[in-house]
Structure formats: structure tokens, C-alpha cells
Short mmCIF file of C-alpha atoms and ligand atoms in Angstrom, two decimals:
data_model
loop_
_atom_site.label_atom_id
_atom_site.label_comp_id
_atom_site.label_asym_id
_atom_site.label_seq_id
_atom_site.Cartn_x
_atom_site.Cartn_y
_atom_site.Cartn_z
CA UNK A 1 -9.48 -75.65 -162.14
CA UNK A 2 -6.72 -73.75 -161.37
CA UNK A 3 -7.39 -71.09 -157.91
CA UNK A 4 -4.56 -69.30 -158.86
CA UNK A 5 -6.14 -66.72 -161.65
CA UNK A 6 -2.80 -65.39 -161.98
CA UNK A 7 -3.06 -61.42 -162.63
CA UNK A 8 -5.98 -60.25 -164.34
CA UNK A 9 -5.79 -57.91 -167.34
CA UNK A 10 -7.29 -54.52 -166.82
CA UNK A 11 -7.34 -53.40 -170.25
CA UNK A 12 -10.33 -55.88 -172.69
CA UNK A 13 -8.50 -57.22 -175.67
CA UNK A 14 -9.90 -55.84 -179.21
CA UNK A 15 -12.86 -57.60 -180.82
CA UNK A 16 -12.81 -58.89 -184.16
CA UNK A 17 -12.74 -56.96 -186.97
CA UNK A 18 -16.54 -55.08 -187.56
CA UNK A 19 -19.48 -57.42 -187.74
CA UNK A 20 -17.23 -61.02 -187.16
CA UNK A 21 -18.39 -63.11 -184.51
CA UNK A 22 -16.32 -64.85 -182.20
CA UNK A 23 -15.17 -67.95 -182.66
CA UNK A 24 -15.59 -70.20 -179.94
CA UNK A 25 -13.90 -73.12 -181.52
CA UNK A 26 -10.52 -74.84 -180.75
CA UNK A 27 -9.51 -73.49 -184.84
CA UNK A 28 -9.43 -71.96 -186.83
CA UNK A 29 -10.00 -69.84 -184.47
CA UNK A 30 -10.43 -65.94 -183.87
CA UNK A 31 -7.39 -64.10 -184.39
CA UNK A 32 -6.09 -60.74 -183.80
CA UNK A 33 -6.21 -58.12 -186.27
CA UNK A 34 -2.37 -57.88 -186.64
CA UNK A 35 -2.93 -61.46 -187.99
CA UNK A 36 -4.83 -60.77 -190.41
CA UNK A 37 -3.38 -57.51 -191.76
CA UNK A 38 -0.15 -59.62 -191.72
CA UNK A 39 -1.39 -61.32 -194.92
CA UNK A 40 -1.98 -58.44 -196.91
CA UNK A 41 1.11 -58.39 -198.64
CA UNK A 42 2.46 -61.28 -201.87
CA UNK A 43 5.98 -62.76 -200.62
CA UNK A 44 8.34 -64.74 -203.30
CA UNK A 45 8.64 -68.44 -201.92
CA UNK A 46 11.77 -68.42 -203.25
CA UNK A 47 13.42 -65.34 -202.25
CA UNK A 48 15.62 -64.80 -199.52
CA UNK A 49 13.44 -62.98 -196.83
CA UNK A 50 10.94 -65.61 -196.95
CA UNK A 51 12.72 -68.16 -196.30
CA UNK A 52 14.36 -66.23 -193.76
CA UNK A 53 10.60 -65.97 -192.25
CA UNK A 54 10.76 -69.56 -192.34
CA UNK A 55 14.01 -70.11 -190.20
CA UNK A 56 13.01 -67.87 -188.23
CA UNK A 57 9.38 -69.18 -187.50
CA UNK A 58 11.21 -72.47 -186.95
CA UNK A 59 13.74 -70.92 -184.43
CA UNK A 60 11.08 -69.29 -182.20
CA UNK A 61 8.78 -72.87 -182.14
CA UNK A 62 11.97 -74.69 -181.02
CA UNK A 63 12.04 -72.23 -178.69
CA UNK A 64 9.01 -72.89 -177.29
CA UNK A 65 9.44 -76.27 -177.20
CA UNK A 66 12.31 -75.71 -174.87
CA UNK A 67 15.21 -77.06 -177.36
CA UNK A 68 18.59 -75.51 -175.84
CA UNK A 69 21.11 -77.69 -177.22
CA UNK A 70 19.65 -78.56 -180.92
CA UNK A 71 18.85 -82.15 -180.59
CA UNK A 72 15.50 -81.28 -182.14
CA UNK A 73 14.51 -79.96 -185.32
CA UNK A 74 11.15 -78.24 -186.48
CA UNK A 75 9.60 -79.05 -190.04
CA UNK A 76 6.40 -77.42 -191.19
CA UNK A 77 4.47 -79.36 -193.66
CA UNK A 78 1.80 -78.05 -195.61
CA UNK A 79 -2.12 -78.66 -195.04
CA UNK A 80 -3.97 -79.13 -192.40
CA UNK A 81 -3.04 -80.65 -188.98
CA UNK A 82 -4.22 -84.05 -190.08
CA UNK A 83 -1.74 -83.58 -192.59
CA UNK A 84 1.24 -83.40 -190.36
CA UNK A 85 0.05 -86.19 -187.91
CA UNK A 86 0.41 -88.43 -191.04
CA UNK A 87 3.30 -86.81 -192.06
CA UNK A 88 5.35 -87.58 -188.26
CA UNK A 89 3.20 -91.53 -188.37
CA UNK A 90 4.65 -92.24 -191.74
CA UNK A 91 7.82 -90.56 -191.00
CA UNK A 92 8.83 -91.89 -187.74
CA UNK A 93 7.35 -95.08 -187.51
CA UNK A 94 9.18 -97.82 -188.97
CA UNK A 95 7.70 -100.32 -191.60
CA UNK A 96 8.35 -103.58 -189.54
CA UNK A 97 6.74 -101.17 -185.85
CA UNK A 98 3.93 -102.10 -183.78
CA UNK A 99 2.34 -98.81 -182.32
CA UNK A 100 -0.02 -98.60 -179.18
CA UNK A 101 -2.39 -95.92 -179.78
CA UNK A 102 -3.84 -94.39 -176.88
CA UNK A 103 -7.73 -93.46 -177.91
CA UNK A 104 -10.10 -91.43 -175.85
CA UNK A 105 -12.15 -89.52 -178.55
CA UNK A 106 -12.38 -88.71 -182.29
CA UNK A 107 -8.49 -87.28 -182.82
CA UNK A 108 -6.81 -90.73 -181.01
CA UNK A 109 -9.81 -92.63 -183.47
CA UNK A 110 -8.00 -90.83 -186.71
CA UNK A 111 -4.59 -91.51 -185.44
CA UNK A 112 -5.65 -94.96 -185.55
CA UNK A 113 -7.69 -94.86 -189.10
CA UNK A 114 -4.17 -93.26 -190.61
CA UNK A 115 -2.12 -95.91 -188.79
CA UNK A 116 -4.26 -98.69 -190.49
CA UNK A 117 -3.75 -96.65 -194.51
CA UNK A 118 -0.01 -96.60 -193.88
CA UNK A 119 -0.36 -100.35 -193.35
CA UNK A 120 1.79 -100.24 -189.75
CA UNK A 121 0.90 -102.46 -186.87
CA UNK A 122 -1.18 -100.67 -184.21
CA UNK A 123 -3.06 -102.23 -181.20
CA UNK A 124 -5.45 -99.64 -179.45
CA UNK A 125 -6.10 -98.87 -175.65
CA UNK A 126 -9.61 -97.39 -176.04
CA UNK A 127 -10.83 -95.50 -173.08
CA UNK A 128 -13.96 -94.58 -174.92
CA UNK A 129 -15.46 -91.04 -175.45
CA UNK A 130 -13.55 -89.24 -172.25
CA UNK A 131 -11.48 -91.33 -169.57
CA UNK A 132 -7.74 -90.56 -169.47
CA UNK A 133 -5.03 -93.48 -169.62
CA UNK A 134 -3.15 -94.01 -167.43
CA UNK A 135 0.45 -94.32 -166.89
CA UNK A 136 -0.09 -97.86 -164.94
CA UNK A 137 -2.21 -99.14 -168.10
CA UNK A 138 0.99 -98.28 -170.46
CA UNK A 139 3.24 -100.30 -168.10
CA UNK A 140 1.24 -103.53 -168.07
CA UNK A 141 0.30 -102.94 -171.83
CA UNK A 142 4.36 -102.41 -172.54
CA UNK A 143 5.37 -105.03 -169.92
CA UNK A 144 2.90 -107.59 -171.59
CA UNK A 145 3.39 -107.06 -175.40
CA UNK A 146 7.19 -106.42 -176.19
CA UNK A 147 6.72 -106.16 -179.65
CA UNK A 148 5.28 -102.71 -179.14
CA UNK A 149 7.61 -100.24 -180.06
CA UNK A 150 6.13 -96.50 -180.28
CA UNK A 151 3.78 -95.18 -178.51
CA UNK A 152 0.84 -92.55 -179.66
CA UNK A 153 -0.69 -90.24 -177.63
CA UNK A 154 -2.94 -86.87 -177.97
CA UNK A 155 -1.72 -84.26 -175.42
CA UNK A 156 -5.39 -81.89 -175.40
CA UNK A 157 -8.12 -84.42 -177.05
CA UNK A 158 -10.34 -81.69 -178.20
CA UNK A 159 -13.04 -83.83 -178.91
CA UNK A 160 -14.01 -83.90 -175.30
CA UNK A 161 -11.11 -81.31 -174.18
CA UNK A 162 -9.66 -84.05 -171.65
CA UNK A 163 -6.16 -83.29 -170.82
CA UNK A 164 -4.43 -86.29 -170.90
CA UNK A 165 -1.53 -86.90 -168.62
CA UNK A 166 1.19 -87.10 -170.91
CA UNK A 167 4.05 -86.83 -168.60
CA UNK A 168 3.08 -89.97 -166.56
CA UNK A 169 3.04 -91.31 -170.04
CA UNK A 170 6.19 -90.64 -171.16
CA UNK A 171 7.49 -91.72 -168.14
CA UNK A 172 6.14 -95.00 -168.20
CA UNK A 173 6.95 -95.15 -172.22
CA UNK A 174 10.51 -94.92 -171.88
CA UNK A 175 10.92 -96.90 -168.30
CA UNK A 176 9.97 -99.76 -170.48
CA UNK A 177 12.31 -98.24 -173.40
CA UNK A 178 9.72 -97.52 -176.04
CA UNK A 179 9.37 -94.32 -177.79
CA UNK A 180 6.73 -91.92 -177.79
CA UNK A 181 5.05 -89.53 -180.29
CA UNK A 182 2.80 -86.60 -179.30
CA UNK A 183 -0.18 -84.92 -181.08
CA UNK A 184 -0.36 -81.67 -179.04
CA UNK A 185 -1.94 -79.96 -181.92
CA UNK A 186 -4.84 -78.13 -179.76
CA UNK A 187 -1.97 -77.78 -176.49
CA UNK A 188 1.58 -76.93 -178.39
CA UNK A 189 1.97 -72.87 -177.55
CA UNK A 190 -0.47 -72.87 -173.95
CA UNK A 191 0.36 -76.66 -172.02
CA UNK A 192 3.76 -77.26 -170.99
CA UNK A 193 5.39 -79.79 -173.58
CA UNK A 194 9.12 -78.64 -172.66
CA UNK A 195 11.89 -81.07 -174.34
CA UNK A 196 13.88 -81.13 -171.40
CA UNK A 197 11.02 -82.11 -168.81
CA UNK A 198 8.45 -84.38 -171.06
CA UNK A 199 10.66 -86.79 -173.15
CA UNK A 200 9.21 -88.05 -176.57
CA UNK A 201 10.54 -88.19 -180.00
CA UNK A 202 8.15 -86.13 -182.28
CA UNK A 203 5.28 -83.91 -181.68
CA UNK A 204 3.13 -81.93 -183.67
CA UNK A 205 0.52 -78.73 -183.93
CA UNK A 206 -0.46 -76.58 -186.52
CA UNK A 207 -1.19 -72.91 -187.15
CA UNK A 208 -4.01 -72.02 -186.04
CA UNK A 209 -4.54 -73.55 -182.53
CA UNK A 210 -2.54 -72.03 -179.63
CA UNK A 211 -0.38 -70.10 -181.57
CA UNK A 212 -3.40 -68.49 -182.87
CA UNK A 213 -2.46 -68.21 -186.47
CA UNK A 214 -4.70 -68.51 -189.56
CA UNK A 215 -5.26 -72.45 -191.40
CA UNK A 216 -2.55 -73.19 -193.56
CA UNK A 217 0.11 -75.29 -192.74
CA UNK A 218 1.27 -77.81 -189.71
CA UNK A 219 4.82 -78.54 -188.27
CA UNK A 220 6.34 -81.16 -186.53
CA UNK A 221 9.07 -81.39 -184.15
CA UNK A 222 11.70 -83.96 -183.59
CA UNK A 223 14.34 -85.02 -182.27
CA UNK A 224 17.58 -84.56 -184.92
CA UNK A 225 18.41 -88.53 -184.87
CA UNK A 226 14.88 -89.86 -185.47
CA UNK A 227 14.89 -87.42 -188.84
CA UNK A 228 17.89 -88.56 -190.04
CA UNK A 229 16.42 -91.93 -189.45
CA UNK A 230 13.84 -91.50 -191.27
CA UNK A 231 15.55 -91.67 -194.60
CA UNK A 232 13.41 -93.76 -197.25
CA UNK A 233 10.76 -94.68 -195.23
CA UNK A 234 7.95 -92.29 -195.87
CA UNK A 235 5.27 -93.64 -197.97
CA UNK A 236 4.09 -90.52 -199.16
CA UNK A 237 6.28 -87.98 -201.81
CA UNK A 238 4.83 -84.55 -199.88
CA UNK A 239 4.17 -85.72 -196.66
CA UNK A 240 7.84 -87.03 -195.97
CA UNK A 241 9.45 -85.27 -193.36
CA UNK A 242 13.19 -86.45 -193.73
CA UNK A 243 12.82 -84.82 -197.41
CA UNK A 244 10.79 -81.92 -196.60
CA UNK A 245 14.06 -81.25 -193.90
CA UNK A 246 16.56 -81.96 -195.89
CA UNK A 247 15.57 -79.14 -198.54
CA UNK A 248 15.25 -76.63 -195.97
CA UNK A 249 18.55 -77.37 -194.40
CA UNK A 250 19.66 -77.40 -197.69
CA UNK A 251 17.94 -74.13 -199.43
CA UNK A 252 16.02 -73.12 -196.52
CA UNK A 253 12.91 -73.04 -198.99
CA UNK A 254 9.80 -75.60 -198.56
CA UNK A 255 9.71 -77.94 -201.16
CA UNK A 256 6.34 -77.10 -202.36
CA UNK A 257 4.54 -74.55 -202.47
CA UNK A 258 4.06 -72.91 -199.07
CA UNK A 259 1.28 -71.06 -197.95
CA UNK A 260 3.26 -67.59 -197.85
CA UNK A 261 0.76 -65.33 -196.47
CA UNK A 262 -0.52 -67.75 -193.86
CA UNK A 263 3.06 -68.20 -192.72
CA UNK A 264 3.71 -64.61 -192.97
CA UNK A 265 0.47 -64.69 -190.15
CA UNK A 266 1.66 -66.89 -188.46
CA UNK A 267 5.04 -64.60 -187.62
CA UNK A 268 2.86 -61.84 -186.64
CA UNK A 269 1.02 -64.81 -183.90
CA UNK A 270 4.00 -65.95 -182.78
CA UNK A 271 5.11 -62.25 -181.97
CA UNK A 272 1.98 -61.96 -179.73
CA UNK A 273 2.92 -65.15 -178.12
CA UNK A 274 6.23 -63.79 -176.86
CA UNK A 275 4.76 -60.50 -175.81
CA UNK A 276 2.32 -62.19 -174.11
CA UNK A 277 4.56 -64.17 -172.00
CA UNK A 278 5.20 -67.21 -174.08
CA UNK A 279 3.38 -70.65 -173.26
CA UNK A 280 3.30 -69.36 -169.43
CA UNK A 281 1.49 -65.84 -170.38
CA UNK A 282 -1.10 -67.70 -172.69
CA UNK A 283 -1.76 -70.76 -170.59
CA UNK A 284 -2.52 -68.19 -168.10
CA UNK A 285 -5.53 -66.19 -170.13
CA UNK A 286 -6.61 -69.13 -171.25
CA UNK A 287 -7.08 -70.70 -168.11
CA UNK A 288 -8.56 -67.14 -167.06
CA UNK A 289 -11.10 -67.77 -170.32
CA UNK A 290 -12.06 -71.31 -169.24
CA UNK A 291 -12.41 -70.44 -165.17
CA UNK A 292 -14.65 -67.35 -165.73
CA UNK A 293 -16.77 -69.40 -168.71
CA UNK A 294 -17.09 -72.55 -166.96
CA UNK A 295 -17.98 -70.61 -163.06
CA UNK A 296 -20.63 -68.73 -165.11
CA UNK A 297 -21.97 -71.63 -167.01
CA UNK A 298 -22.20 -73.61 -163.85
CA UNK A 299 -24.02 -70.57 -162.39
CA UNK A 300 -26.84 -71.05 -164.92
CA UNK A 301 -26.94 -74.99 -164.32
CA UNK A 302 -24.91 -76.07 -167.17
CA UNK A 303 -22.54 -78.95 -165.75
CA UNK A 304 -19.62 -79.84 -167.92
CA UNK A 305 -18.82 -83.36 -168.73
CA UNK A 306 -15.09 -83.67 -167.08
CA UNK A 307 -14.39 -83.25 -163.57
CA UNK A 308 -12.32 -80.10 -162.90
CA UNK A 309 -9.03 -81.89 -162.72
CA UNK A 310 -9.08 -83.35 -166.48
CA UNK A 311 -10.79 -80.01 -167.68
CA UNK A 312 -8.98 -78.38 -170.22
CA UNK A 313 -7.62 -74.64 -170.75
CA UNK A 314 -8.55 -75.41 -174.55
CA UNK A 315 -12.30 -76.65 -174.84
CA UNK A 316 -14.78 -77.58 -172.43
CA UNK A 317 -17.68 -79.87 -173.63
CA UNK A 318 -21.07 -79.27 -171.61
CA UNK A 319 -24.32 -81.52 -171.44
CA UNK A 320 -27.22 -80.23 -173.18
CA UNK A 321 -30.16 -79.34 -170.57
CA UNK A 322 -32.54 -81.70 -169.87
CA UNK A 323 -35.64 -79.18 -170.53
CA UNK A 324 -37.38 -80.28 -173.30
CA UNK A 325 -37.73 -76.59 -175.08
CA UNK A 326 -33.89 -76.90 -175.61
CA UNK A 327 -32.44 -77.46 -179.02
CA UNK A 328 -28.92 -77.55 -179.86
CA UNK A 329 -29.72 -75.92 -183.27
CA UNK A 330 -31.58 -73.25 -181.59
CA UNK A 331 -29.14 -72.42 -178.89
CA UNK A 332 -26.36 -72.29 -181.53
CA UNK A 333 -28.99 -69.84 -183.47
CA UNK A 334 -29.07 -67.53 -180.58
CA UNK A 335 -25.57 -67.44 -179.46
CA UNK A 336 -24.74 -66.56 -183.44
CA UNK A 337 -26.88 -63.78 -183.09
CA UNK A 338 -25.31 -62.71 -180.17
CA UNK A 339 -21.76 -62.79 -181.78
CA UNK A 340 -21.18 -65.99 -180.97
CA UNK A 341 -20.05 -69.48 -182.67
CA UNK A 342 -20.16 -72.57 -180.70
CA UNK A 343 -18.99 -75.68 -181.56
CA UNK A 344 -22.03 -79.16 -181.27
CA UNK A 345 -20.79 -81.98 -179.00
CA UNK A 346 -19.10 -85.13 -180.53
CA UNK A 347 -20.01 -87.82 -177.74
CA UNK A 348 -21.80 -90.84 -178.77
CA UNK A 349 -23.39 -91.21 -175.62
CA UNK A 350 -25.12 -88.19 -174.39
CA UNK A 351 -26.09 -84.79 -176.11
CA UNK A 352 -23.39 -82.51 -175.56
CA UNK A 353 -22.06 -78.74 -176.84
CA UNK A 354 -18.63 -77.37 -176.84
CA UNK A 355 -17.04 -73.47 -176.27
CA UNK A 356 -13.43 -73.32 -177.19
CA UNK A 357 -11.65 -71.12 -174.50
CA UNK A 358 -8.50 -70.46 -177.05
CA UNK A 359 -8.02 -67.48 -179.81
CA UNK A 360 -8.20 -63.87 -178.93
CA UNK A 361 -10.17 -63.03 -176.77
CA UNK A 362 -9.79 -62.49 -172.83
CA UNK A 363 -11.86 -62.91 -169.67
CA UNK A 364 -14.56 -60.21 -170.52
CA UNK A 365 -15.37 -61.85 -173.49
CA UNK A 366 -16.04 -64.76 -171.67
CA UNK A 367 -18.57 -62.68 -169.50
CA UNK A 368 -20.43 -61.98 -171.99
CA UNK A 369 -20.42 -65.57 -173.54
CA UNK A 370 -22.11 -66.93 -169.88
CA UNK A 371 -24.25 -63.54 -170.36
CA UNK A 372 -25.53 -64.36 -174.43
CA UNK A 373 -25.79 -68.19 -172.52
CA UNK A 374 -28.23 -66.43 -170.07
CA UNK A 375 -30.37 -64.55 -172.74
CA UNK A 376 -30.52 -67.49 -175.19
CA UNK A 377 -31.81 -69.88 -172.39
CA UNK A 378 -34.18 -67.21 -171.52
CA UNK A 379 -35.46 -66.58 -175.09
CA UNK A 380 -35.72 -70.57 -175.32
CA UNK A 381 -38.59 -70.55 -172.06
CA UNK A 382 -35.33 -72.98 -170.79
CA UNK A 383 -35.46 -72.05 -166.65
CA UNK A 384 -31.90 -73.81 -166.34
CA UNK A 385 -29.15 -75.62 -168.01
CA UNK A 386 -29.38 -78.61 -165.56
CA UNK A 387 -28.47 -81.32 -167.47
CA UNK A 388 -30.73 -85.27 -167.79
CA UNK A 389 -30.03 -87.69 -164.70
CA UNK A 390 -28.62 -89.73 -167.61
CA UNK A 391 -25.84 -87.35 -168.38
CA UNK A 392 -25.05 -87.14 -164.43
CA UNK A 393 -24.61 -90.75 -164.12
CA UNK A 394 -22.63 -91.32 -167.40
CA UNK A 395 -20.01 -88.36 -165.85
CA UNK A 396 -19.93 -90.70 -162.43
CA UNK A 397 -18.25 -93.38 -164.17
CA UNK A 398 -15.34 -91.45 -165.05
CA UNK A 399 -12.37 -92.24 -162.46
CA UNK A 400 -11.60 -89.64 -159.61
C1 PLP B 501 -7.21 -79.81 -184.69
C2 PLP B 501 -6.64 -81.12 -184.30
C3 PLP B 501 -6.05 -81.98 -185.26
C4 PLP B 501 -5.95 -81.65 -186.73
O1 PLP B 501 -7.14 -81.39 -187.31
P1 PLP B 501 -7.20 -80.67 -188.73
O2 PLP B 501 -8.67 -80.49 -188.94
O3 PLP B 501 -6.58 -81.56 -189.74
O4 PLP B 501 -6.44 -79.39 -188.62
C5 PLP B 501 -5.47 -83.15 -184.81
N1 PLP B 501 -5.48 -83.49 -183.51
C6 PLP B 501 -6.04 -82.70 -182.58
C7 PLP B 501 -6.00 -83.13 -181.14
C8 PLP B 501 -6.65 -81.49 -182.94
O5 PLP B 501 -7.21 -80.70 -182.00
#
């Protein structure tokens, strides 16, 4: 974790609208009221100040992507975030490539599953439910298959919330001249994924992770040339991404049906985002969220499954306790009551829960999340979050 808390807001962020609980999950996610009131109002798809929305939604995520000189280009697709990963797969991927998918949890596992439907050629470094790969494993892979052409990686795997290291990736990707695609959905907006300092051809996120928008629609960003290769080789109608550009260079409307009000959200988010600093202002209350959540949950016993230095500004997965009065159903329960949604674990090995540090909400809320943590142990006759030996021994394995 981070030592540097970076300055710490004095004034507590608004809670969600009367009676909502929090939403401690890495989306949809709790959003600000601004958000939501955004939506109350019926745009044309058609008409000229929507699809000025959309230009301009598309200007401000190129933006933050750190495109200067337009190389890259930014397509929303409809549907959810899945929706887009097959979208950039189908899109980008040639029919005669052979992909190496980089798989440390369930989001690398669907990348995968999609890559086997589209019928391309895939072989899989699996690293099982939480160890990062490495840059040195890419090189030997590379070095020893030169068929492999693309390379797939998730940025935030929010299965686990292990930050991979995708700048040793991407270096090692294209020092063996490969190319490299990016599913940041859960980092795009809060980690660093700047053009000009990380090199890869596509990446994608959605609405309603960092940005903190509402469900709705995804988009995908890539470079100009790899678009304009993509020409034909989609083998989906609404999930092609060379079409889907092509009208909105060419009418500036979405080909479909968009989700108006959710983009119309979505404007209002990516507002916020600016005010508050861009990527650099909400990597920095996030990582606020996670420090204060994680010190606190530690303080009660709870021990989380990474080591600090792959934990996550996004999601941090904890071991259940080892006391036998504790129940993940009935912890959930009691944290709900308390305003609260948590997220269950998705390890196969050991018994696990997960609090999202992302959507709006600020370091006091997360106070009061360790504090609701407290009182539901408490009403559970649970002395302390201590987790089994098991659990301990499993987290020993992971590298340093
Ligand atoms: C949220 C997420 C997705 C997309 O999931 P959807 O449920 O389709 O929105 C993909 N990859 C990662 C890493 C995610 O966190």
C-alpha cells in the first residue's frame, strides 16, 4: 500500500440517495446523485446534440487515455463489458492469430471461453486463482512459440483484485514484436494506462467501473491502424468495431440503438472525473478508500489474500474467519443492514469475501464499513476475523 495518502478530504462526500445502501462492489457501483438525476431527461438518438454527447464522451476518454496526436480512436459498443471484450477479440484478432491469454482468475477464464466461440487459436498461461505473470514468463513463452501473435491481458483482475503488471508486459510483448490487448475494464479512469507510456493496441472498460457511471454500454480504444484493419473480419453484425466506427465517423450516431440516458450519465461521471483530478485525483481516493478499509480490517484480524504490493485500489478479497459461528450469508446479512453490500469471494480454494473500494464514496465511508465489520462480528459471538491456518499457508505460496 501506498504511504503516501496524498491530501485528505475534509469535507465527507454525499451518501446515496435516502434509504440506498452502499455498494461495495467493483459495478455497477454507487454513483453520485448528479448521475442519476442526469438520466431524467428522453434524448433523440438521432439528433444532433446527442450525438454531439457522444463525440464528446469519446473526446474526454481519449483524453484520459493520454492520446495527443490521434493515433487512437474510442468506440463505445453497447451492453455490458463482456460485450466489448468480445467486441475488441473479434475485432482485432485476426482469423489465421494465435493469442496467449494471460489467466489469473474468472475475467482472464472468460477471455479465454470467448476466444474458444470465435474459433481463434489461444494457448493459456494459467497462474491459477491469484499469482501475477510475469514479464520473464511472456519472454520465454514468446521466445519459444513464434506463432503467437497477440497477447491478452487483464489490467485489475477483479476476481481477486490482483493488479497485474501490465507495463512489464507490454514491454516484454513488443521486445519480442507481438501485440498486446488490454482489459482494464475495473482500472481504465483510476490506474495509469497512458498511450504514450504503456504501449498496446486496444483496451477496453465500460461505464460503470472507474468512471463511475450507470450499466449500459462499454467502449474500446484503439489504435487508428488496427481499426482500419479490422475491415471484414468481425464475426459478429453488432459487435464489430470497424463498422460500429465507421458510422460514427460517418454520422456521428451509434448504429443501434444506444442507451441514451445511460450515456447522458455517463457525461455527468466523466465531469466528476475531471473535477476530481482526472485518473490522478481518483486513483488517489481510491487508494485513500482501500488504505483506511484494509488498516481497519486488519485491525479486527481480517487478513486479505494479496500481499500489499499486488493489492488493488479497486477490490480487495479477504479470507473468511476461521471461527466457526461465522457465515458468509450472515455477515453479508448484517453488513446489509448496516447499509452495506458486499460482494462473496470467487476463489476455488479457500472461503473468501470481497469490498470494492471504487464508486462514490470517500475515506469516512470506509470508517464506517471497518466499524459495521466490527458490530457484525460482534453480533455473530465472532471474537476476531483471523483467518484458518489453511488460508495463511495458501497466501505463502504466492511469490514475494
Ligand atoms: C466488470 C469486468 C468485466 C465485464 O463484466 P460485465 O459483467 O460484462 O460488465 C470484464 N473484465 C473485468 C476485469 C471486469 O472487472
Amino acid at each position: 500500500m501506498s504511504n503516501d495518502l496524498g491530501e485528505i478530504s475534509t469535507s465527507r462526500m454525499a451518501p446515496p440517495e435516502m434509504g440506498e445502501p452502499y455498494l461495495l462492489t467493483p459495478g455497477p457501483l454507487t454513483t453520485a446523485s448528479e448521475v442519476k438525476h442526469a438520466m431524467l431527461k428522453d434524448w433523440g438518438s438521432w439528433d444532433g446534440d446527442f450525438r454531439e454527447m457522444t463525440a464528446d464522451m469519446c473526446r474526454r476518454l481519449l483524453d484520459i487515455a493520454g492520446d495527443k496526436n490521434g493515433e487512437f480512436v474510442c468506440v463505445p459498443m453497447q451492453g455490458s463489458g463482456t460485450f466489448s471484450v468480445e467486441a475488441m477479440l473479434g475485432s482485432f484478432l485476426p482469423k489465421d492469430s494465435k493469442t496467449l491469454v494471460l489467466m489469473n482468475g474468472a475475467y482472464g477464464k472468460r477471455t479465454a471461453e470467448t476466444l474458444s466461440y470465435l474459433d481463434r487459436d489461444f494457448v493459456v498461461l494459467d497462474k491459477g486463482d491469484y499469482m501475477p505473470p510475469r514479464g520473464d514468463e511472456v519472454s520465454r513463452l514468446l521466445d519459444d512459440d513464434p506463432t503467437i501473435s497477440h497477447v491478452i491481458v487483464v489490467h485489475c483482475e477483479t476476481s481477486s483484485g490482483i493488479l497485474n503488471p501490465v507495463q512489464e508486459i507490454s514491454d516484454a510483448v513488443y521486445a519480442a514484436g507481438r501485440k498486446l490487448l488490454v482489459d482494464s475494464m475495473s482500472a481504465f479512469g483510476a490506474l495509469p494506462l497512458d498511450v504514450n507510456v504503456i504501449q498496446y493496441e486496444a483496451m477496453v472498460s465500460s461505464a460503470n467501473k472507474c468512471i463511475e457511471g450507470v450499466p449500459g454500454f462499454g467502449f474500446v480504444i484503439a489504435r487508428k491502424s488496427e481499426v482500419e484493419a479490422a475491415k471484414g473480419r468481425s464475426h459478429s453484425l453488432s459487435l464489430d468495431v470497424h463498422s460500429q466506427w465507421v458510422n460514427f465517423e460517418k454520422s456521428g450516431q451509434w448504429r443501434f440503438t444506444p442507451p441514451t440516458h445511460v450515456v447522458a450519465a455517463f457525461m455527468e461521471a466523466l465531469k466528476m472525473h475531471e473535477a476530481e483530478g482526472g485518473a490522478q485525483g481518483r486513483l488517489a481516493r481510491y487508494v485513500r478508500n482501500r488504505d483506511v478499509m484494509v488498516s481497519g480490517m486488519r485491525e479486527l484480524g481480517f487478513e486479505t489474500l494479496l500481499k500489499d504490493r499486488w493489492l488493488s485500489p479497486i477490490i480487495v478479497t479477504f479470507f473468511n474467519p476461521a471461527h466457526p459461528n461465522f457465515t458468509f450469508d450472515g455477515f453479508y446479512e448484517l453488513m446489509k443492514k448496516r447499509g452495506f453490500i458486499i460482494y462473496p469471494g470467487k476463489l476455488t480454494v479457500v472461503d473468501s469475501f470481497r469490498i470494492g473500494c471504487i464508486g462514490r464514496m470517500d475515506e469516512y465511508v470506509m470508517t464506517e464499513v471497518v466499524e459495521a465489520a466490527a458490530q457484525a462480528l460482534r453480533e455473530m459471538n465472532v471474537e476476531s476475523g483471523n483467518p484458518p491456518e489453511s488460508a495463511l499457508i495458501e497466501r505463502a505460496k504466492l511469490a514475494a
